[in-house]
mmCIF file of C-alpha atoms in Angstrom:
data_model
loop_
_atom_site.group_PDB
_atom_site.id
_atom_site.type_symbol
_atom_site.label_atom_id
_atom_site.label_comp_id
_atom_site.label_asym_id
_atom_site.label_seq_id
_atom_site.Cartn_x
_atom_site.Cartn_y
_atom_site.Cartn_z
ATOM 1 C CA MET J 1 -19.097 -3.492 -4.992
ATOM 2 C CA PRO J 2 -16.081 -5.509 -3.787
ATOM 3 C CA ASP J 3 -16.783 -8.088 -1.113
ATOM 4 C CA VAL J 4 -15.250 -7.127 2.247
ATOM 5 C CA SER J 5 -14.828 -9.569 5.119
ATOM 6 C CA THR J 6 -13.093 -9.420 8.490
ATOM 7 C CA ARG J 7 -11.723 -12.060 10.803
ATOM 8 C CA MET J 8 -9.627 -12.536 13.912
ATOM 9 C CA ILE J 9 -6.436 -14.563 13.532
ATOM 10 C CA PRO J 10 -4.830 -16.152 16.623
ATOM 11 C CA PHE J 11 -1.322 -14.879 17.329
ATOM 12 C CA GLY J 12 0.092 -16.598 20.378
ATOM 13 C CA ALA J 13 -2.151 -15.663 23.283
ATOM 14 C CA TRP J 14 -3.533 -12.686 21.324
ATOM 15 C CA GLU J 15 -5.478 -11.952 18.134
ATOM 16 C CA THR J 16 -4.833 -9.959 14.970
ATOM 17 C CA TRP J 17 -7.818 -8.368 13.215
ATOM 18 C CA VAL J 18 -7.741 -8.729 9.425
ATOM 19 C CA ARG J 19 -9.820 -7.030 6.702
ATOM 20 C CA ILE J 20 -9.927 -8.624 3.234
ATOM 21 C CA THR J 21 -11.274 -6.905 0.126
ATOM 22 C CA GLU J 22 -12.010 -9.288 -2.750
ATOM 23 C CA PRO J 23 -12.161 -7.968 -6.342
ATOM 24 C CA ASP J 24 -15.424 -8.100 -8.288
ATOM 25 C CA GLU J 25 -13.512 -9.452 -11.260
ATOM 26 C CA PRO J 26 -10.332 -11.307 -10.234
ATOM 27 C CA ARG J 27 -7.552 -10.918 -12.785
ATOM 28 C CA ALA J 28 -5.545 -13.997 -13.676
ATOM 29 C CA GLY J 29 -2.080 -13.785 -12.138
ATOM 30 C CA ALA J 30 -2.874 -10.770 -9.948
ATOM 31 C CA LEU J 31 -1.252 -11.446 -6.581
ATOM 32 C CA PRO J 32 -2.769 -10.355 -3.254
ATOM 33 C CA LEU J 33 -1.521 -7.114 -1.719
ATOM 34 C CA ILE J 34 -0.868 -6.918 2.025
ATOM 35 C CA VAL J 35 -0.967 -3.376 3.433
ATOM 36 C CA LEU J 36 1.057 -2.441 6.537
ATOM 37 C CA HIS J 37 -0.084 0.628 8.448
ATOM 38 C CA GLY J 38 2.108 3.150 10.194
ATOM 39 C CA GLY J 39 2.569 4.505 13.677
ATOM 40 C CA PRO J 40 3.551 2.135 15.093
ATOM 41 C CA GLY J 41 0.053 1.983 16.533
ATOM 42 C CA MET J 42 -2.010 4.039 14.059
ATOM 43 C CA ALA J 43 -4.268 1.156 12.884
ATOM 44 C CA HIS J 44 -5.385 0.476 9.312
ATOM 45 C CA ASN J 45 -8.145 3.100 8.982
ATOM 46 C CA TYR J 46 -6.165 5.883 7.323
ATOM 47 C CA LEU J 47 -4.999 3.448 4.619
ATOM 48 C CA ARG J 48 -8.477 2.068 3.974
ATOM 49 C CA ASN J 49 -8.807 3.810 0.598
ATOM 50 C CA LEU J 50 -6.152 1.442 -0.766
ATOM 51 C CA GLU J 51 -8.931 -1.147 -0.892
ATOM 52 C CA ALA J 52 -9.724 0.480 -4.247
ATOM 53 C CA LEU J 53 -6.709 -1.414 -5.633
ATOM 54 C CA ALA J 54 -9.067 -4.417 -5.638
ATOM 55 C CA GLU J 55 -10.528 -2.790 -8.760
ATOM 56 C CA THR J 56 -7.348 -3.897 -10.553
ATOM 57 C CA GLY J 57 -8.363 -7.522 -9.971
ATOM 58 C CA ARG J 58 -6.367 -8.352 -6.854
ATOM 59 C CA ARG J 59 -7.244 -9.125 -3.242
ATOM 60 C CA VAL J 60 -6.266 -6.354 -0.790
ATOM 61 C CA ILE J 61 -5.503 -7.307 2.816
ATOM 62 C CA HIS J 62 -5.361 -4.808 5.672
ATOM 63 C CA TYR J 63 -4.779 -5.698 9.302
ATOM 64 C CA ASP J 64 -4.438 -3.901 12.605
ATOM 65 C CA GLN J 65 -1.083 -4.647 14.165
ATOM 66 C CA LEU J 66 -0.993 -5.954 17.718
ATOM 67 C CA GLY J 67 -1.701 -3.315 20.338
ATOM 68 C CA CYS J 68 -4.010 -1.114 18.294
ATOM 69 C CA GLY J 69 -7.271 -0.882 16.371
ATOM 70 C CA ASN J 70 -9.381 -4.017 16.500
ATOM 71 C CA SER J 71 -6.521 -6.336 17.457
ATOM 72 C CA THR J 72 -5.572 -7.284 21.022
ATOM 73 C CA HIS J 73 -4.500 -4.315 23.152
ATOM 74 C CA LEU J 74 -1.753 -4.789 25.709
ATOM 75 C CA PRO J 75 -1.503 -1.535 27.691
ATOM 76 C CA ASP J 76 0.447 -3.200 30.503
ATOM 77 C CA ALA J 77 3.117 -4.826 28.317
ATOM 78 C CA PRO J 78 6.631 -3.573 29.179
ATOM 79 C CA ALA J 79 8.501 -1.365 26.738
ATOM 80 C CA GLU J 80 10.885 -4.164 25.764
ATOM 81 C CA PHE J 81 7.919 -6.224 24.515
ATOM 82 C CA TRP J 82 7.350 -3.863 21.585
ATOM 83 C CA THR J 83 10.067 -4.704 19.050
ATOM 84 C CA PRO J 84 10.225 -4.800 15.237
ATOM 85 C CA GLN J 85 10.678 -8.577 15.471
ATOM 86 C CA LEU J 86 7.305 -8.875 17.229
ATOM 87 C CA PHE J 87 5.610 -7.290 14.230
ATOM 88 C CA VAL J 88 7.641 -9.340 11.743
ATOM 89 C CA ASP J 89 6.412 -12.444 13.575
ATOM 90 C CA GLU J 90 2.828 -11.177 13.512
ATOM 91 C CA PHE J 91 3.038 -10.593 9.760
ATOM 92 C CA THR J 92 4.410 -14.090 9.198
ATOM 93 C CA ASN J 93 1.568 -15.489 11.278
ATOM 94 C CA VAL J 94 -1.050 -13.617 9.203
ATOM 95 C CA VAL J 95 0.455 -14.893 5.947
ATOM 96 C CA GLU J 96 0.489 -18.475 7.209
ATOM 97 C CA HIS J 97 -3.076 -18.383 8.518
ATOM 98 C CA LEU J 98 -4.369 -16.925 5.242
ATOM 99 C CA GLY J 99 -2.492 -19.581 3.272
ATOM 100 C CA LEU J 100 -0.717 -17.052 1.053
ATOM 101 C CA THR J 101 2.062 -18.496 -1.100
ATOM 102 C CA ASP J 102 2.763 -15.465 -3.324
ATOM 103 C CA TYR J 103 1.960 -11.866 -2.470
ATOM 104 C CA HIS J 104 2.992 -8.230 -2.728
ATOM 105 C CA LEU J 105 3.641 -5.993 0.272
ATOM 106 C CA LEU J 106 3.012 -2.264 0.725
ATOM 107 C CA GLY J 107 3.978 -0.399 3.873
ATOM 108 C CA GLN J 108 3.366 3.258 4.668
ATOM 109 C CA SER J 109 5.551 5.214 7.137
ATOM 110 C CA TRP J 110 6.333 2.752 9.977
ATOM 111 C CA GLY J 111 4.667 0.167 7.739
ATOM 112 C CA GLY J 112 7.380 0.746 5.130
ATOM 113 C CA MET J 113 10.038 0.312 7.805
ATOM 114 C CA LEU J 114 8.355 -2.940 8.835
ATOM 115 C CA GLY J 115 8.057 -3.988 5.198
ATOM 116 C CA ALA J 116 11.782 -3.479 4.753
ATOM 117 C CA GLU J 117 12.465 -5.497 7.921
ATOM 118 C CA ILE J 118 10.325 -8.312 6.526
ATOM 119 C CA ALA J 119 11.990 -8.164 3.114
ATOM 120 C CA THR J 120 15.487 -8.474 4.589
ATOM 121 C CA ARG J 121 14.378 -11.883 5.926
ATOM 122 C CA ARG J 122 13.608 -12.889 2.317
ATOM 123 C CA PRO J 123 10.315 -14.701 2.910
ATOM 124 C CA ASP J 124 9.535 -17.229 0.194
ATOM 125 C CA GLY J 125 6.255 -15.715 -0.966
ATOM 126 C CA LEU J 126 7.216 -12.051 -1.267
ATOM 127 C CA ARG J 127 7.263 -10.934 -4.911
ATOM 128 C CA ALA J 128 7.406 -7.118 -4.734
ATOM 129 C CA LEU J 129 7.676 -4.410 -2.075
ATOM 130 C CA ALA J 130 6.390 -0.824 -1.999
ATOM 131 C CA ILE J 131 8.011 1.381 0.658
ATOM 132 C CA CYS J 132 5.877 4.505 1.018
ATOM 133 C CA ASN J 133 6.881 7.656 2.922
ATOM 134 C CA SER J 134 9.370 5.748 5.086
ATOM 135 C CA PRO J 135 12.875 6.336 6.461
ATOM 136 C CA ALA J 136 15.738 3.847 6.474
ATOM 137 C CA SER J 137 16.775 4.982 9.952
ATOM 138 C CA MET J 138 15.298 7.046 12.757
ATOM 139 C CA GLN J 139 18.444 9.140 12.981
ATOM 140 C CA LEU J 140 17.873 10.218 9.389
ATOM 141 C CA TRP J 141 14.214 10.872 10.247
ATOM 142 C CA VAL J 142 15.168 13.076 13.208
ATOM 143 C CA GLU J 143 17.673 15.005 11.095
ATOM 144 C CA GLY J 144 15.064 15.522 8.397
ATOM 145 C CA ALA J 145 12.508 16.695 10.953
ATOM 146 C CA ALA J 146 15.017 19.200 12.318
ATOM 147 C CA GLU J 147 15.505 20.649 8.835
ATOM 148 C CA LEU J 148 11.746 21.002 8.363
ATOM 149 C CA ARG J 149 11.237 22.478 11.814
ATOM 150 C CA ALA J 150 13.866 25.114 11.087
ATOM 151 C CA LYS J 151 11.548 26.407 8.336
ATOM 152 C CA LEU J 152 8.538 26.780 10.640
ATOM 153 C CA PRO J 153 7.597 30.242 11.944
ATOM 154 C CA ALA J 154 10.036 31.152 14.700
ATOM 155 C CA GLU J 155 7.342 31.316 17.385
ATOM 156 C CA VAL J 156 6.101 27.835 16.498
ATOM 157 C CA GLU J 157 9.553 26.281 16.722
ATOM 158 C CA ALA J 158 10.203 28.142 19.993
ATOM 159 C CA THR J 159 6.988 26.712 21.475
ATOM 160 C CA LEU J 160 7.878 23.192 20.380
ATOM 161 C CA SER J 161 11.412 23.379 21.759
ATOM 162 C CA ALA J 162 10.368 24.921 25.065
ATOM 163 C CA HIS J 163 7.742 22.268 25.834
ATOM 164 C CA GLU J 164 10.002 19.422 24.723
ATOM 165 C CA ALA J 165 12.727 20.664 27.063
ATOM 166 C CA ALA J 166 10.219 20.965 29.902
ATOM 167 C CA GLY J 167 8.605 17.582 29.200
ATOM 168 C CA THR J 168 5.183 19.195 28.764
ATOM 169 C CA THR J 169 4.349 17.765 25.354
ATOM 170 C CA SER J 170 0.684 17.325 26.272
ATOM 171 C CA ALA J 171 0.208 21.059 26.837
ATOM 172 C CA PRO J 172 -2.437 22.673 24.565
ATOM 173 C CA GLU J 173 0.096 25.199 23.253
ATOM 174 C CA TYR J 174 2.444 22.409 22.236
ATOM 175 C CA LEU J 175 -0.328 20.446 20.539
ATOM 176 C CA ARG J 176 -1.392 23.521 18.566
ATOM 177 C CA ALA J 177 2.196 24.041 17.442
ATOM 178 C CA THR J 178 2.479 20.435 16.278
ATOM 179 C CA GLU J 179 -0.539 21.008 14.037
ATOM 180 C CA VAL J 180 1.426 23.602 12.079
ATOM 181 C CA PHE J 181 4.038 20.953 11.251
ATOM 182 C CA TYR J 182 1.365 18.349 10.507
ATOM 183 C CA GLU J 183 -0.505 20.612 8.092
ATOM 184 C CA ARG J 184 2.694 21.186 6.103
ATOM 185 C CA HIS J 185 4.324 17.769 6.193
ATOM 186 C CA VAL J 186 1.922 15.041 7.399
ATOM 187 C CA CYS J 187 -1.480 15.574 5.774
ATOM 188 C CA LYS J 188 -2.388 18.607 3.684
ATOM 189 C CA VAL J 189 -6.066 17.707 3.201
ATOM 190 C CA VAL J 190 -8.386 20.198 4.926
ATOM 191 C CA PRO J 191 -10.488 19.221 6.743
ATOM 192 C CA THR J 192 -8.525 16.155 7.842
ATOM 193 C CA PRO J 193 -10.057 13.033 6.233
ATOM 194 C CA ASP J 194 -12.270 10.904 8.459
ATOM 195 C CA ASP J 195 -10.109 7.832 7.845
ATOM 196 C CA PHE J 196 -7.064 9.640 9.231
ATOM 197 C CA ARG J 197 -9.035 10.963 12.192
ATOM 198 C CA GLU J 198 -10.215 7.442 13.009
ATOM 199 C CA SER J 199 -6.635 6.152 13.172
ATOM 200 C CA GLU J 200 -5.560 9.187 15.183
ATOM 201 C CA GLN J 201 -8.439 8.911 17.648
ATOM 202 C CA GLN J 202 -7.913 5.219 18.343
ATOM 203 C CA MET J 203 -4.200 5.903 18.914
ATOM 204 C CA GLU J 204 -4.974 8.738 21.317
ATOM 205 C CA ALA J 205 -7.457 6.516 23.184
ATOM 206 C CA GLU J 206 -4.862 3.755 23.576
ATOM 207 C CA PRO J 207 -1.402 5.182 22.852
ATOM 208 C CA THR J 208 0.735 2.384 24.301
ATOM 209 C CA VAL J 209 2.430 1.284 21.086
ATOM 210 C CA TYR J 210 2.853 4.743 19.552
ATOM 211 C CA HIS J 211 4.155 6.421 22.694
ATOM 212 C CA THR J 212 6.405 3.500 23.642
ATOM 213 C CA MET J 213 8.046 2.975 20.251
ATOM 214 C CA ASN J 214 7.821 6.447 18.715
ATOM 215 C CA GLY J 215 7.082 9.228 21.183
ATOM 216 C CA PRO J 216 4.436 11.943 21.595
ATOM 217 C CA ASN J 217 4.303 12.909 17.914
ATOM 218 C CA GLU J 218 5.856 12.518 14.478
ATOM 219 C CA PHE J 219 8.994 14.562 15.057
ATOM 220 C CA HIS J 220 9.905 14.282 18.757
ATOM 221 C CA ILE J 221 11.283 10.741 18.706
ATOM 222 C CA VAL J 222 12.039 9.544 22.239
ATOM 223 C CA GLY J 223 10.661 5.986 22.060
ATOM 224 C CA THR J 224 12.343 2.615 21.695
ATOM 225 C CA LEU J 225 12.651 3.051 17.905
ATOM 226 C CA ARG J 226 14.900 6.100 18.265
ATOM 227 C CA ASP J 227 18.033 4.073 17.425
ATOM 228 C CA TRP J 228 16.399 1.889 14.763
ATOM 229 C CA THR J 229 18.191 1.557 11.434
ATOM 230 C CA ILE J 230 18.111 -0.795 8.506
ATOM 231 C CA VAL J 231 20.779 0.994 6.489
ATOM 232 C CA ASP J 232 23.319 -1.768 7.068
ATOM 233 C CA ARG J 233 20.811 -4.458 5.972
ATOM 234 C CA VAL J 234 19.010 -2.841 3.048
ATOM 235 C CA HIS J 235 21.195 -4.700 0.543
ATOM 236 C CA LEU J 236 19.561 -7.959 1.687
ATOM 237 C CA ILE J 237 16.276 -6.973 0.015
ATOM 238 C CA ASP J 238 16.183 -9.017 -3.181
ATOM 239 C CA VAL J 239 12.691 -8.357 -4.582
ATOM 240 C CA PRO J 240 11.650 -5.519 -6.924
ATOM 241 C CA THR J 241 11.063 -2.461 -4.746
ATOM 242 C CA LEU J 242 9.295 0.835 -5.317
ATOM 243 C CA VAL J 243 10.070 3.763 -3.000
ATOM 244 C CA VAL J 244 7.544 6.603 -3.016
ATOM 245 C CA ALA J 245 7.339 9.884 -1.128
ATOM 246 C CA GLY J 246 5.777 13.313 -1.309
ATOM 247 C CA GLU J 247 7.694 16.423 -2.287
ATOM 248 C CA ASP J 248 6.886 17.999 1.110
ATOM 249 C CA ASP J 249 6.967 14.717 3.038
ATOM 250 C CA GLU J 250 8.281 14.573 6.584
ATOM 251 C CA ALA J 251 10.168 11.600 5.137
ATOM 252 C CA THR J 252 12.672 13.838 3.377
ATOM 253 C CA PRO J 253 14.771 12.524 0.453
ATOM 254 C CA ALA J 254 17.774 11.902 2.692
ATOM 255 C CA THR J 255 15.712 9.580 4.894
ATOM 256 C CA TRP J 256 14.848 7.165 2.089
ATOM 257 C CA ALA J 257 17.997 7.553 -0.025
ATOM 258 C CA PRO J 258 19.589 4.375 1.465
ATOM 259 C CA PHE J 259 16.769 2.302 -0.016
ATOM 260 C CA VAL J 260 17.403 3.683 -3.487
ATOM 261 C CA GLU J 261 21.170 3.455 -3.162
ATOM 262 C CA ASN J 262 21.401 -0.091 -1.788
ATOM 263 C CA ILE J 263 18.513 -2.177 -3.141
ATOM 264 C CA GLN J 264 19.495 -3.816 -6.401
ATOM 265 C CA ASP J 265 16.110 -3.715 -8.191
ATOM 266 C CA VAL J 266 14.603 -0.406 -7.123
ATOM 267 C CA ALA J 267 12.705 2.569 -8.513
ATOM 268 C CA ALA J 268 11.606 5.806 -6.840
ATOM 269 C CA HIS J 269 8.656 8.127 -7.415
ATOM 270 C CA VAL J 270 8.113 11.537 -5.791
ATOM 271 C CA PHE J 271 4.641 13.103 -5.904
ATOM 272 C CA PRO J 272 4.862 16.886 -6.493
ATOM 273 C CA GLY J 273 3.086 18.985 -3.878
ATOM 274 C CA ALA J 274 2.277 16.021 -1.624
ATOM 275 C CA SER J 275 3.314 15.368 1.955
ATOM 276 C CA HIS J 276 3.417 12.256 4.160
ATOM 277 C CA CYS J 277 -0.125 11.008 3.496
ATOM 278 C CA THR J 278 0.293 11.051 -0.265
ATOM 279 C CA HIS J 279 -2.379 8.373 -0.655
ATOM 280 C CA LEU J 280 -4.968 10.698 0.940
ATOM 281 C CA GLU J 281 -3.841 13.878 -0.810
ATOM 282 C CA GLN J 282 -3.486 12.420 -4.314
ATOM 283 C CA PRO J 283 -5.393 9.123 -4.081
ATOM 284 C CA ARG J 284 -5.947 8.413 -7.769
ATOM 285 C CA GLU J 285 -2.391 9.287 -8.752
ATOM 286 C CA PHE J 286 -0.967 7.290 -5.847
ATOM 287 C CA ARG J 287 -3.005 4.185 -6.628
ATOM 288 C CA ALA J 288 -2.167 4.415 -10.314
ATOM 289 C CA VAL J 289 1.577 4.373 -9.581
ATOM 290 C CA ILE J 290 1.204 1.475 -7.158
ATOM 291 C CA ALA J 291 -1.077 -0.502 -9.482
ATOM 292 C CA GLU J 292 1.328 -0.191 -12.398
ATOM 293 C CA PHE J 293 4.250 -1.343 -10.261
ATOM 294 C CA LEU J 294 2.368 -4.338 -8.858
ATOM 295 C CA ALA J 295 1.072 -5.409 -12.269
ATOM 296 C CA ARG J 296 4.629 -5.497 -13.625
ATOM 297 C CA HIS J 297 5.580 -7.975 -10.915
ATOM 298 C CA ASP J 298 2.551 -10.241 -10.801
ATOM 299 C CA ALA J 299 2.845 -13.963 -11.397
#
């Protein structure tokens, strides 16, 4: 069994919780992989099965971003506190404290957005980037969500629209309607995997980051990220990049097209029949694609 350890890393006046999975048999030249979770605010749990990539001989590093999971919670922080730059700084701090000089980076959903933000800064140690199920702008995400919502049963879309207009997005009827969208485009596994439920439950218990930056759910984007875009900066990413998505992903092809069109060294892979949580729906296939990409860009 791989050796798993956890630690708290100081980050200013706060702490970032880190989980490190060491391989049983380290492979020469295999660089560590840092995994960035989504949300923002969903914690690492739902991506925990990516620790199995340690079986390819590399260290796998998960961490809970500030404001969620096992890291410091700041429920009273003002909305303007929660910025992409805050999380870029936290990532840099984790890398420095772990003494990493060369590494790969994988981000899922918001984590892929954050990974792209990090990569545009061109940090010295970054060797390859995997952007998984992520948009290049929230406007593209909203447009994609509208297209998917238009294909929902008419009564479901009517319920969603009515409660959004009334500001009653915590109503039971609204929450039931969101589940219809989620089952089609967020996670198709039934019953919902425990790892996903853990991330969801901790977010619901302390929703500051998710509600402030995103909104009440995956497709009603009213938070501070609503105007976020990296389209005009994507060309600054200068490391080999893999973009992956599911065929039925809420991250529709138009949302991630700017990555493929504007990153110089880029490849894309779409998983047939999968949605947003591709790594939970097709775990072996997902890890195989990621492992092959990382191995090609090891030291």
